[in-house]
Structures are given as C-alpha cells and as structure tokens.
PDB file of C-alpha atoms in Angstrom:
ATOM      1  CA  MET A   1    -241.866 155.034 187.234  1.00  0.00           C
ATOM      2  CA  LYS A   2    -245.116 155.539 189.148  1.00  0.00           C
ATOM      3  CA  LEU A   3    -244.667 154.662 192.826  1.00  0.00           C
ATOM      4  CA  ASN A   4    -247.172 153.599 195.422  1.00  0.00           C
ATOM      5  CA  ILE A   5    -245.697 154.535 198.786  1.00  0.00           C
ATOM      6  CA  LEU A   6    -246.657 153.349 202.248  1.00  0.00           C
ATOM      7  CA  MET A   7    -245.978 156.176 204.687  1.00  0.00           C
ATOM      8  CA  VAL A   8    -245.906 155.012 208.302  1.00  0.00           C
ATOM      9  CA  GLU A   9    -246.288 158.290 210.245  1.00  0.00           C
ATOM     10  CA  ASP A  10    -248.275 159.131 213.360  1.00  0.00           C
ATOM     11  CA  ASP A  11    -247.947 162.931 212.818  1.00  0.00           C
ATOM     12  CA  GLN A  12    -250.943 163.803 210.693  1.00  0.00           C
ATOM     13  CA  SER A  13    -249.507 167.198 209.629  1.00  0.00           C
ATOM     14  CA  VAL A  14    -246.371 165.540 208.307  1.00  0.00           C
ATOM     15  CA  ALA A  15    -248.312 162.942 206.435  1.00  0.00           C
ATOM     16  CA  GLU A  16    -250.646 165.550 204.835  1.00  0.00           C
ATOM     17  CA  MET A  17    -247.741 167.699 203.859  1.00  0.00           C
ATOM     18  CA  MET A  18    -245.915 164.790 202.226  1.00  0.00           C
ATOM     19  CA  GLU A  19    -249.050 163.623 200.454  1.00  0.00           C
ATOM     20  CA  MET A  20    -249.196 166.934 198.588  1.00  0.00           C
ATOM     21  CA  PHE A  21    -245.592 166.565 197.347  1.00  0.00           C
ATOM     22  CA  ILE A  22    -246.001 162.880 196.506  1.00  0.00           C
ATOM     23  CA  LYS A  23    -249.178 163.480 194.464  1.00  0.00           C
ATOM     24  CA  LYS A  24    -247.362 166.278 192.613  1.00  0.00           C
ATOM     25  CA  GLU A  25    -244.848 163.670 191.442  1.00  0.00           C
ATOM     26  CA  GLY A  26    -247.713 161.582 190.090  1.00  0.00           C
ATOM     27  CA  TRP A  27    -247.217 158.945 192.772  1.00  0.00           C
ATOM     28  CA  THR A  28    -249.798 157.509 195.195  1.00  0.00           C
ATOM     29  CA  MET A  29    -249.555 157.142 198.963  1.00  0.00           C
ATOM     30  CA  GLU A  30    -251.252 155.279 201.729  1.00  0.00           C
ATOM     31  CA  VAL A  31    -250.799 156.176 205.459  1.00  0.00           C
ATOM     32  CA  ALA A  32    -250.422 154.001 208.496  1.00  0.00           C
ATOM     33  CA  THR A  33    -250.554 155.895 211.781  1.00  0.00           C
ATOM     34  CA  ASP A  34    -249.101 153.266 214.067  1.00  0.00           C
ATOM     35  CA  GLY A  35    -246.807 150.221 213.880  1.00  0.00           C
ATOM     36  CA  GLU A  36    -249.519 147.581 214.053  1.00  0.00           C
ATOM     37  CA  GLN A  37    -251.496 149.187 211.291  1.00  0.00           C
ATOM     38  CA  ALA A  38    -248.356 149.473 209.146  1.00  0.00           C
ATOM     39  CA  VAL A  39    -247.614 145.753 209.466  1.00  0.00           C
ATOM     40  CA  GLU A  40    -251.279 144.834 208.736  1.00  0.00           C
ATOM     41  CA  LYS A  41    -251.438 147.059 205.641  1.00  0.00           C
ATOM     42  CA  PHE A  42    -248.171 145.769 204.249  1.00  0.00           C
ATOM     43  CA  SER A  43    -248.855 142.137 205.060  1.00  0.00           C
ATOM     44  CA  ALA A  44    -252.236 142.243 203.327  1.00  0.00           C
ATOM     45  CA  ASN A  45    -250.609 142.888 199.948  1.00  0.00           C
ATOM     46  CA  PRO A  46    -246.817 143.487 199.995  1.00  0.00           C
ATOM     47  CA  ASP A  47    -246.634 143.636 196.154  1.00  0.00           C
ATOM     48  CA  GLN A  48    -248.806 146.741 195.942  1.00  0.00           C
ATOM     49  CA  TYR A  49    -246.071 148.927 197.449  1.00  0.00           C
ATOM     50  CA  ASN A  50    -242.932 150.177 195.773  1.00  0.00           C
ATOM     51  CA  LEU A  51    -241.410 151.915 198.824  1.00  0.00           C
ATOM     52  CA  VAL A  52    -241.995 152.476 202.546  1.00  0.00           C
ATOM     53  CA  THR A  53    -241.228 155.578 204.551  1.00  0.00           C
ATOM     54  CA  LEU A  54    -241.075 154.610 208.190  1.00  0.00           C
ATOM     55  CA  ASP A  55    -241.088 156.765 211.275  1.00  0.00           C
ATOM     56  CA  LEU A  56    -238.902 155.254 214.014  1.00  0.00           C
ATOM     57  CA  ASN A  57    -241.084 156.548 216.953  1.00  0.00           C
ATOM     58  CA  LEU A  58    -244.556 154.983 216.539  1.00  0.00           C
ATOM     59  CA  PRO A  59    -247.375 153.964 218.838  1.00  0.00           C
ATOM     60  CA  LYS A  60    -248.137 150.293 219.523  1.00  0.00           C
ATOM     61  CA  LYS A  61    -245.074 148.961 217.712  1.00  0.00           C
ATOM     62  CA  ASP A  62    -241.910 150.973 217.062  1.00  0.00           C
ATOM     63  CA  GLY A  63    -240.294 151.464 213.665  1.00  0.00           C
ATOM     64  CA  ILE A  64    -237.463 148.954 214.375  1.00  0.00           C
ATOM     65  CA  GLN A  65    -239.887 146.122 214.908  1.00  0.00           C
ATOM     66  CA  VAL A  66    -242.022 147.213 211.924  1.00  0.00           C
ATOM     67  CA  ALA A  67    -238.957 147.240 209.725  1.00  0.00           C
ATOM     68  CA  ARG A  68    -238.077 143.685 210.875  1.00  0.00           C
ATOM     69  CA  GLU A  69    -241.604 142.440 210.093  1.00  0.00           C
ATOM     70  CA  ILE A  70    -241.704 144.159 206.730  1.00  0.00           C
ATOM     71  CA  ARG A  71    -238.381 142.627 205.794  1.00  0.00           C
ATOM     72  CA  GLU A  72    -239.778 139.185 206.705  1.00  0.00           C
ATOM     73  CA  LYS A  73    -242.534 139.784 204.163  1.00  0.00           C
ATOM     74  CA  SER A  74    -240.323 141.384 201.501  1.00  0.00           C
ATOM     75  CA  PRO A  75    -236.497 141.299 201.478  1.00  0.00           C
ATOM     76  CA  THR A  76    -236.307 143.881 198.676  1.00  0.00           C
ATOM     77  CA  ILE A  77    -238.888 146.614 199.335  1.00  0.00           C
ATOM     78  CA  PRO A  78    -236.985 149.934 199.721  1.00  0.00           C
ATOM     79  CA  ILE A  79    -237.351 151.422 203.233  1.00  0.00           C
ATOM     80  CA  ILE A  80    -236.494 154.987 204.216  1.00  0.00           C
ATOM     81  CA  MET A  81    -236.604 155.665 207.947  1.00  0.00           C
ATOM     82  CA  LEU A  82    -237.780 159.052 209.271  1.00  0.00           C
ATOM     83  CA  THR A  83    -236.948 159.954 212.786  1.00  0.00           C
ATOM     84  CA  ALA A  84    -236.321 162.860 215.158  1.00  0.00           C
ATOM     85  CA  ARG A  85    -233.394 160.942 216.567  1.00  0.00           C
ATOM     86  CA  ASN A  86    -230.064 161.907 215.060  1.00  0.00           C
ATOM     87  CA  SER A  87    -227.500 159.706 216.783  1.00  0.00           C
ATOM     88  CA  GLU A  88    -225.144 157.482 214.870  1.00  0.00           C
ATOM     89  CA  ALA A  89    -226.213 154.457 216.973  1.00  0.00           C
ATOM     90  CA  GLU A  90    -229.866 154.937 215.997  1.00  0.00           C
ATOM     91  CA  GLN A  91    -228.901 155.215 212.335  1.00  0.00           C
ATOM     92  CA  ILE A  92    -226.808 151.990 212.500  1.00  0.00           C
ATOM     93  CA  LEU A  93    -229.646 150.252 214.293  1.00  0.00           C
ATOM     94  CA  GLY A  94    -232.178 151.364 211.610  1.00  0.00           C
ATOM     95  CA  LEU A  95    -229.949 150.380 208.767  1.00  0.00           C
ATOM     96  CA  GLY A  96    -229.127 147.139 210.495  1.00  0.00           C
ATOM     97  CA  VAL A  97    -232.718 145.899 210.590  1.00  0.00           C
ATOM     98  CA  GLY A  98    -233.159 146.522 206.850  1.00  0.00           C
ATOM     99  CA  ALA A  99    -233.614 150.271 206.128  1.00  0.00           C
ATOM    100  CA  ASP A 100    -232.065 151.405 202.860  1.00  0.00           C
ATOM    101  CA  ASP A 101    -231.765 155.117 203.832  1.00  0.00           C
ATOM    102  CA  TYR A 102    -232.219 157.374 206.813  1.00  0.00           C
ATOM    103  CA  VAL A 103    -233.624 160.899 207.036  1.00  0.00           C
ATOM    104  CA  SER A 104    -233.668 162.919 210.248  1.00  0.00           C
ATOM    105  CA  LYS A 105    -236.592 165.166 211.252  1.00  0.00           C
ATOM    106  CA  PRO A 106    -237.250 167.949 210.675  1.00  0.00           C
ATOM    107  CA  PHE A 107    -236.687 167.409 206.977  1.00  0.00           C
ATOM    108  CA  SER A 108    -237.521 169.268 203.779  1.00  0.00           C
ATOM    109  CA  PRO A 109    -240.275 167.508 201.735  1.00  0.00           C
ATOM    110  CA  LEU A 110    -238.264 168.229 198.542  1.00  0.00           C
ATOM    111  CA  ALA A 111    -235.200 166.631 200.164  1.00  0.00           C
ATOM    112  CA  LEU A 112    -237.229 163.498 200.958  1.00  0.00           C
ATOM    113  CA  ILE A 113    -238.598 163.356 197.420  1.00  0.00           C
ATOM    114  CA  ALA A 114    -235.046 163.625 196.167  1.00  0.00           C
ATOM    115  CA  ARG A 115    -233.918 160.815 198.423  1.00  0.00           C
ATOM    116  CA  ILE A 116    -236.850 158.637 197.194  1.00  0.00           C
ATOM    117  CA  LYS A 117    -235.898 159.262 193.554  1.00  0.00           C
ATOM    118  CA  ALA A 118    -232.177 158.603 194.255  1.00  0.00           C
ATOM    119  CA  LEU A 119    -233.006 155.366 196.000  1.00  0.00           C
ATOM    120  CA  GLN A 120    -235.346 154.224 193.184  1.00  0.00           C
ATOM    121  CA  ARG A 121    -232.698 155.049 190.559  1.00  0.00           C
ATOM    122  CA  ARG A 122    -230.228 152.982 192.455  1.00  0.00           C
ATOM    123  CA  ILE A 123    -232.600 150.060 192.722  1.00  0.00           C
ATOM    124  CA  ASP A 124    -233.538 150.357 189.032  1.00  0.00           C
ATOM    125  CA  ILE A 125    -229.818 150.277 188.116  1.00  0.00           C
ATOM    126  CA  GLU A 126    -229.160 147.220 190.326  1.00  0.00           C
ATOM    127  CA  GLU A 127    -232.123 145.462 188.802  1.00  0.00           C
ATOM    128  CA  SER A 128    -230.974 146.300 185.307  1.00  0.00           C
ATOM    129  CA  GLN A 129    -227.487 145.035 186.107  1.00  0.00           C
ATOM    130  CA  SER A 130    -229.017 141.874 187.661  1.00  0.00           C
ATOM    131  CA  ARG A 131    -231.079 141.259 184.506  1.00  0.00           C
ATOM    132  CA  ALA A 132    -228.041 141.865 182.256  1.00  0.00           C
ATOM    133  CA  LYS A 133    -225.963 139.426 184.317  1.00  0.00           C
ATOM    134  CA  ALA A 134    -228.797 136.786 184.115  1.00  0.00           C
ATOM    135  CA  GLU A 135    -228.855 137.224 180.315  1.00  0.00           C
ATOM    136  CA  ALA A 136    -225.097 137.004 180.178  1.00  0.00           C
ATOM    137  CA  ASP A 137    -225.165 133.828 182.296  1.00  0.00           C
ATOM    138  CA  LYS A 138    -227.705 132.303 179.938  1.00  0.00           C
ATOM    139  CA  VAL A 139    -225.430 133.042 176.982  1.00  0.00           C
ATOM    140  CA  LYS A 140    -222.449 131.748 178.954  1.00  0.00           C
ATOM    141  CA  GLU A 141    -224.318 128.543 179.748  1.00  0.00           C
ATOM    142  CA  LYS A 142    -225.342 127.951 176.074  1.00  0.00           C
ATOM    143  CA  PHE A 143    -224.404 124.577 174.741  1.00  0.00           C
ATOM    144  CA  ASP A 144    -223.805 123.802 171.084  1.00  0.00           C
ATOM    145  CA  VAL A 145    -224.813 120.162 171.385  1.00  0.00           C
ATOM    146  CA  GLU A 146    -227.478 118.834 173.705  1.00  0.00           C
ATOM    147  CA  THR A 147    -228.619 115.252 173.689  1.00  0.00           C
ATOM    148  CA  GLU A 148    -230.489 113.176 176.228  1.00  0.00           C
ATOM    149  CA  HIS A 149    -227.426 112.887 178.526  1.00  0.00           C
ATOM    150  CA  ILE A 150    -224.661 114.914 176.896  1.00  0.00           C
ATOM    151  CA  LYS A 151    -224.160 118.689 176.709  1.00  0.00           C
ATOM    152  CA  ILE A 152    -221.218 120.179 174.752  1.00  0.00           C
ATOM    153  CA  SER A 153    -219.965 123.753 174.688  1.00  0.00           C
ATOM    154  CA  LYS A 154    -217.449 124.428 171.888  1.00  0.00           C
ATOM    155  CA  ASP A 155    -216.524 127.852 173.161  1.00  0.00           C
ATOM    156  CA  ARG A 156    -215.800 126.545 176.685  1.00  0.00           C
ATOM    157  CA  ARG A 157    -214.477 123.195 175.408  1.00  0.00           C
ATOM    158  CA  GLU A 158    -216.730 121.645 178.048  1.00  0.00           C
ATOM    159  CA  ILE A 159    -218.539 118.292 178.076  1.00  0.00           C
ATOM    160  CA  LEU A 160    -221.212 117.503 180.666  1.00  0.00           C
ATOM    161  CA  PHE A 161    -222.699 114.023 181.174  1.00  0.00           C
ATOM    162  CA  ASP A 162    -225.946 114.327 183.098  1.00  0.00           C
ATOM    163  CA  ASN A 163    -224.726 117.766 184.214  1.00  0.00           C
ATOM    164  CA  LYS A 164    -221.451 116.294 185.500  1.00  0.00           C
ATOM    165  CA  LYS A 165    -218.346 117.645 183.898  1.00  0.00           C
ATOM    166  CA  VAL A 166    -216.220 115.093 182.057  1.00  0.00           C
ATOM    167  CA  PRO A 167    -212.654 115.704 183.309  1.00  0.00           C
ATOM    168  CA  ASP A 168    -209.321 115.810 181.435  1.00  0.00           C
ATOM    169  CA  ILE A 169    -210.687 115.710 177.924  1.00  0.00           C
ATOM    170  CA  THR A 170    -207.971 116.337 175.310  1.00  0.00           C
ATOM    171  CA  PRO A 171    -208.625 118.539 172.278  1.00  0.00           C
ATOM    172  CA  LYS A 172    -208.785 115.590 169.928  1.00  0.00           C
ATOM    173  CA  GLU A 173    -211.075 113.634 172.258  1.00  0.00           C
ATOM    174  CA  PHE A 174    -213.348 116.699 172.524  1.00  0.00           C
ATOM    175  CA  ASP A 175    -213.556 117.102 168.748  1.00  0.00           C
ATOM    176  CA  LEU A 176    -214.331 113.365 168.237  1.00  0.00           C
ATOM    177  CA  LEU A 177    -217.187 113.404 170.624  1.00  0.00           C
ATOM    178  CA  ALA A 178    -218.546 116.730 169.374  1.00  0.00           C
ATOM    179  CA  ILE A 179    -218.552 115.515 165.764  1.00  0.00           C
ATOM    180  CA  MET A 180    -220.411 112.289 166.564  1.00  0.00           C
ATOM    181  CA  ALA A 181    -222.787 113.804 169.181  1.00  0.00           C
ATOM    182  CA  GLU A 182    -223.949 116.410 166.666  1.00  0.00           C
ATOM    183  CA  LYS A 183    -225.383 113.505 164.661  1.00  0.00           C
ATOM    184  CA  PRO A 184    -226.512 110.804 167.092  1.00  0.00           C
ATOM    185  CA  LYS A 185    -226.663 107.286 165.731  1.00  0.00           C
ATOM    186  CA  GLN A 186    -224.914 108.209 162.455  1.00  0.00           C
ATOM    187  CA  VAL A 187    -222.022 105.905 161.809  1.00  0.00           C
ATOM    188  CA  PHE A 188    -218.700 107.508 161.135  1.00  0.00           C
ATOM    189  CA  SER A 189    -215.872 105.577 159.484  1.00  0.00           C
ATOM    190  CA  ARG A 190    -212.328 106.004 160.786  1.00  0.00           C
ATOM    191  CA  SER A 191    -211.336 107.859 157.701  1.00  0.00           C
ATOM    192  CA  GLN A 192    -214.217 110.327 158.072  1.00  0.00           C
ATOM    193  CA  LEU A 193    -213.295 111.007 161.752  1.00  0.00           C
ATOM    194  CA  ILE A 194    -209.639 111.584 160.698  1.00  0.00           C
ATOM    195  CA  ASP A 195    -210.744 114.067 158.013  1.00  0.00           C
ATOM    196  CA  TYR A 196    -213.028 115.934 160.496  1.00  0.00           C
ATOM    197  CA  VAL A 197    -210.623 116.017 163.434  1.00  0.00           C
ATOM    198  CA  TRP A 198    -207.112 115.705 162.080  1.00  0.00           C
ATOM    199  CA  GLY A 199    -207.612 117.131 158.603  1.00  0.00           C
ATOM    200  CA  TYR A 200    -207.128 115.813 155.145  1.00  0.00           C
ATOM    201  CA  ASN A 201    -203.304 116.122 155.364  1.00  0.00           C
ATOM    202  CA  PHE A 202    -203.042 113.563 158.058  1.00  0.00           C
ATOM    203  CA  PHE A 203    -200.648 110.795 157.079  1.00  0.00           C
ATOM    204  CA  GLY A 204    -200.834 108.591 160.188  1.00  0.00           C
ATOM    205  CA  GLU A 205    -202.627 105.299 160.870  1.00  0.00           C
ATOM    206  CA  GLU A 206    -206.407 105.031 161.031  1.00  0.00           C
ATOM    207  CA  ARG A 207    -205.930 103.103 164.211  1.00  0.00           C
ATOM    208  CA  THR A 208    -205.041 106.425 165.819  1.00  0.00           C
ATOM    209  CA  VAL A 209    -208.784 106.984 166.034  1.00  0.00           C
ATOM    210  CA  ASP A 210    -209.195 103.750 167.966  1.00  0.00           C
ATOM    211  CA  ALA A 211    -206.656 104.821 170.566  1.00  0.00           C
ATOM    212  CA  HIS A 212    -208.385 108.167 171.130  1.00  0.00           C
ATOM    213  CA  ILE A 213    -211.864 106.535 171.278  1.00  0.00           C
ATOM    214  CA  LYS A 214    -210.612 104.095 173.918  1.00  0.00           C
ATOM    215  CA  LYS A 215    -209.383 106.900 176.142  1.00  0.00           C
ATOM    216  CA  LEU A 216    -212.504 109.006 175.510  1.00  0.00           C
ATOM    217  CA  ARG A 217    -214.771 106.021 176.511  1.00  0.00           C
ATOM    218  CA  HIS A 218    -212.796 105.561 179.670  1.00  0.00           C
ATOM    219  CA  LYS A 219    -213.278 109.173 180.714  1.00  0.00           C
ATOM    220  CA  LEU A 220    -216.981 109.118 179.850  1.00  0.00           C
ATOM    221  CA  GLU A 221    -217.538 105.994 181.847  1.00  0.00           C
ATOM    222  CA  LYS A 222    -216.049 107.662 184.959  1.00  0.00           C
ATOM    223  CA  VAL A 223    -219.089 109.966 185.113  1.00  0.00           C
ATOM    224  CA  GLY A 224    -221.715 107.890 183.195  1.00  0.00           C
ATOM    225  CA  ALA A 225    -222.181 105.125 180.724  1.00  0.00           C
ATOM    226  CA  ASN A 226    -220.520 104.293 177.437  1.00  0.00           C
ATOM    227  CA  VAL A 227    -222.252 106.355 174.708  1.00  0.00           C
ATOM    228  CA  ILE A 228    -219.812 105.597 171.874  1.00  0.00           C
ATOM    229  CA  GLN A 229    -220.549 102.315 170.151  1.00  0.00           C
ATOM    230  CA  THR A 230    -218.356 100.364 167.767  1.00  0.00           C
ATOM    231  CA  VAL A 231    -219.929  99.396 164.497  1.00  0.00           C
ATOM    232  CA  TRP A 232    -217.842  96.465 163.414  1.00  0.00           C
ATOM    233  CA  GLY A 233    -216.122  96.747 160.089  1.00  0.00           C
ATOM    234  CA  ILE A 234    -217.088 100.427 159.655  1.00  0.00           C
ATOM    235  CA  GLY A 235    -216.298 102.708 162.604  1.00  0.00           C
ATOM    236  CA  TYR A 236    -218.135 104.345 165.511  1.00  0.00           C
ATOM    237  CA  LYS A 237    -221.356 106.111 166.419  1.00  0.00           C
ATOM    238  CA  PHE A 238    -222.706 108.180 169.284  1.00  0.00           C
ATOM    239  CA  ASP A 239    -225.907 106.941 170.954  1.00  0.00           C
ATOM    240  CA  ASP A 240    -227.059 107.796 174.431  1.00  0.00           C
ATOM    241  CA  SER A 241    -230.731 106.909 173.876  1.00  0.00           C
ATOM    242  CA  GLN A 242    -230.371 103.546 175.687  1.00  0.00           C
ATOM    243  CA  VAL A 243    -228.391 104.864 178.715  1.00  0.00           C
TER     244      VAL A 243
END
C-alpha cells in the first residue's frame, strides 16, 4: 500500500534523512516543523494522510497536545511518536493520548520503516477482520421472509414485528406464520396448513389449527396488530398491508 506520511519533526536533518528512506519505499511524505503547523496541515485535509510520525518535543505546541488535536480530527489515523525521552511515564503518556507506537531517539531509519510497516499490517488485518465481521453480521441478520411489518428468519427461528421480537413462539406457531407470510393475502385452508405444518400423516382434528392460530394472534398482538385474518368457511390468510 502506498502511504502518504505526515512527519512532524523540527530537526531538519532527521526529516531529510527519513524522506530518503520513505521515498525509497515508494511512499510520499510531508513535513511540519512545529506543533501549530502540524495541526494546521492535518486539519486542512485529514483524509490525505495514512500515518503520522510525531516528535514529542516541538516548538509552539508539544507533541502531546498535537496528538490530542489530531485524534479529535481522526480517531483512527496511525500515530508513531518519536522522542529523545525514554522514560516509561513518557511512553505511557504518549500512548494514553492516542499514539499507536513509540520510538525513542536516536533511532535507525530502517527500524522506523519496519515499525511503520508492522503498524500498517496490523491495521490492515484489523480492517480486514472488521469487514469480515460486518459481512458475517449481514449474513446473520438475513431474513427469509420480509413483509411491510414482519421479518422471519428460519435459521434463527425468529420473528420480528416492526423490528420488535415476537416472544415465546412455539415451533408450530412459527411454521404457521412462515407459511402464510411467504404468500401474503393467499387464503390457506385448514387442511392445507395441516399438510404444510404437521404433515400428511396427521390424524388429528382440523380445529387444531384454530387453537394454534388463536395463540399466535395473541402473541403477535402483544407487539403489534393482528395480521392473521379469518376467511370464513375457508381458513386463514396473512395480510399486514392495512396495519
């Protein structure tokens, strides 16, 4: 990946040295020589930078304050702090205000390049994992039946009415609603529903359907309206278009 790096460094010799190594990687670099200039450059167009290297000891505005202000503009931009200070307290402070890594001066340019690559790889992996999770969540949230008010997932055995979960649905109640909701406004006879839900070998009474429909209606009405209509002399149909 080609990077555009904002190097915040008041030592011109360090900046010039790093620019040679950065260009050798095929990356580009801009330099800010004090804290105020760094914030101005970054604020003008945060999206143009892929990474910031930030000296802690800067004129006009120190690296800690610069890191805070950069983080306000971009919570995700990678920041590597460069400093002559080497105390644990300073490292904790730098990381605490949003730095992703910490390199003490004097440092090897090749070592800094390696840290940049390692940080970028980690971020790429995290972004890839995040995208994969988002895709998995989309699949997970897929519904087999979606009408104006009802969503049904057969894998999760889940029914939502206006995005509110319908509680305590039994397997037979679920199957009855799923069958009818797949074909809104189609009238199903009791015998058809028995064949679909109980199977052809069912030897009970057709009124069994009525008992299950009554309980199903009661549960649906707890979170919404009645979407199962009785068609007298024939059976039942699903219709939520008038809700």
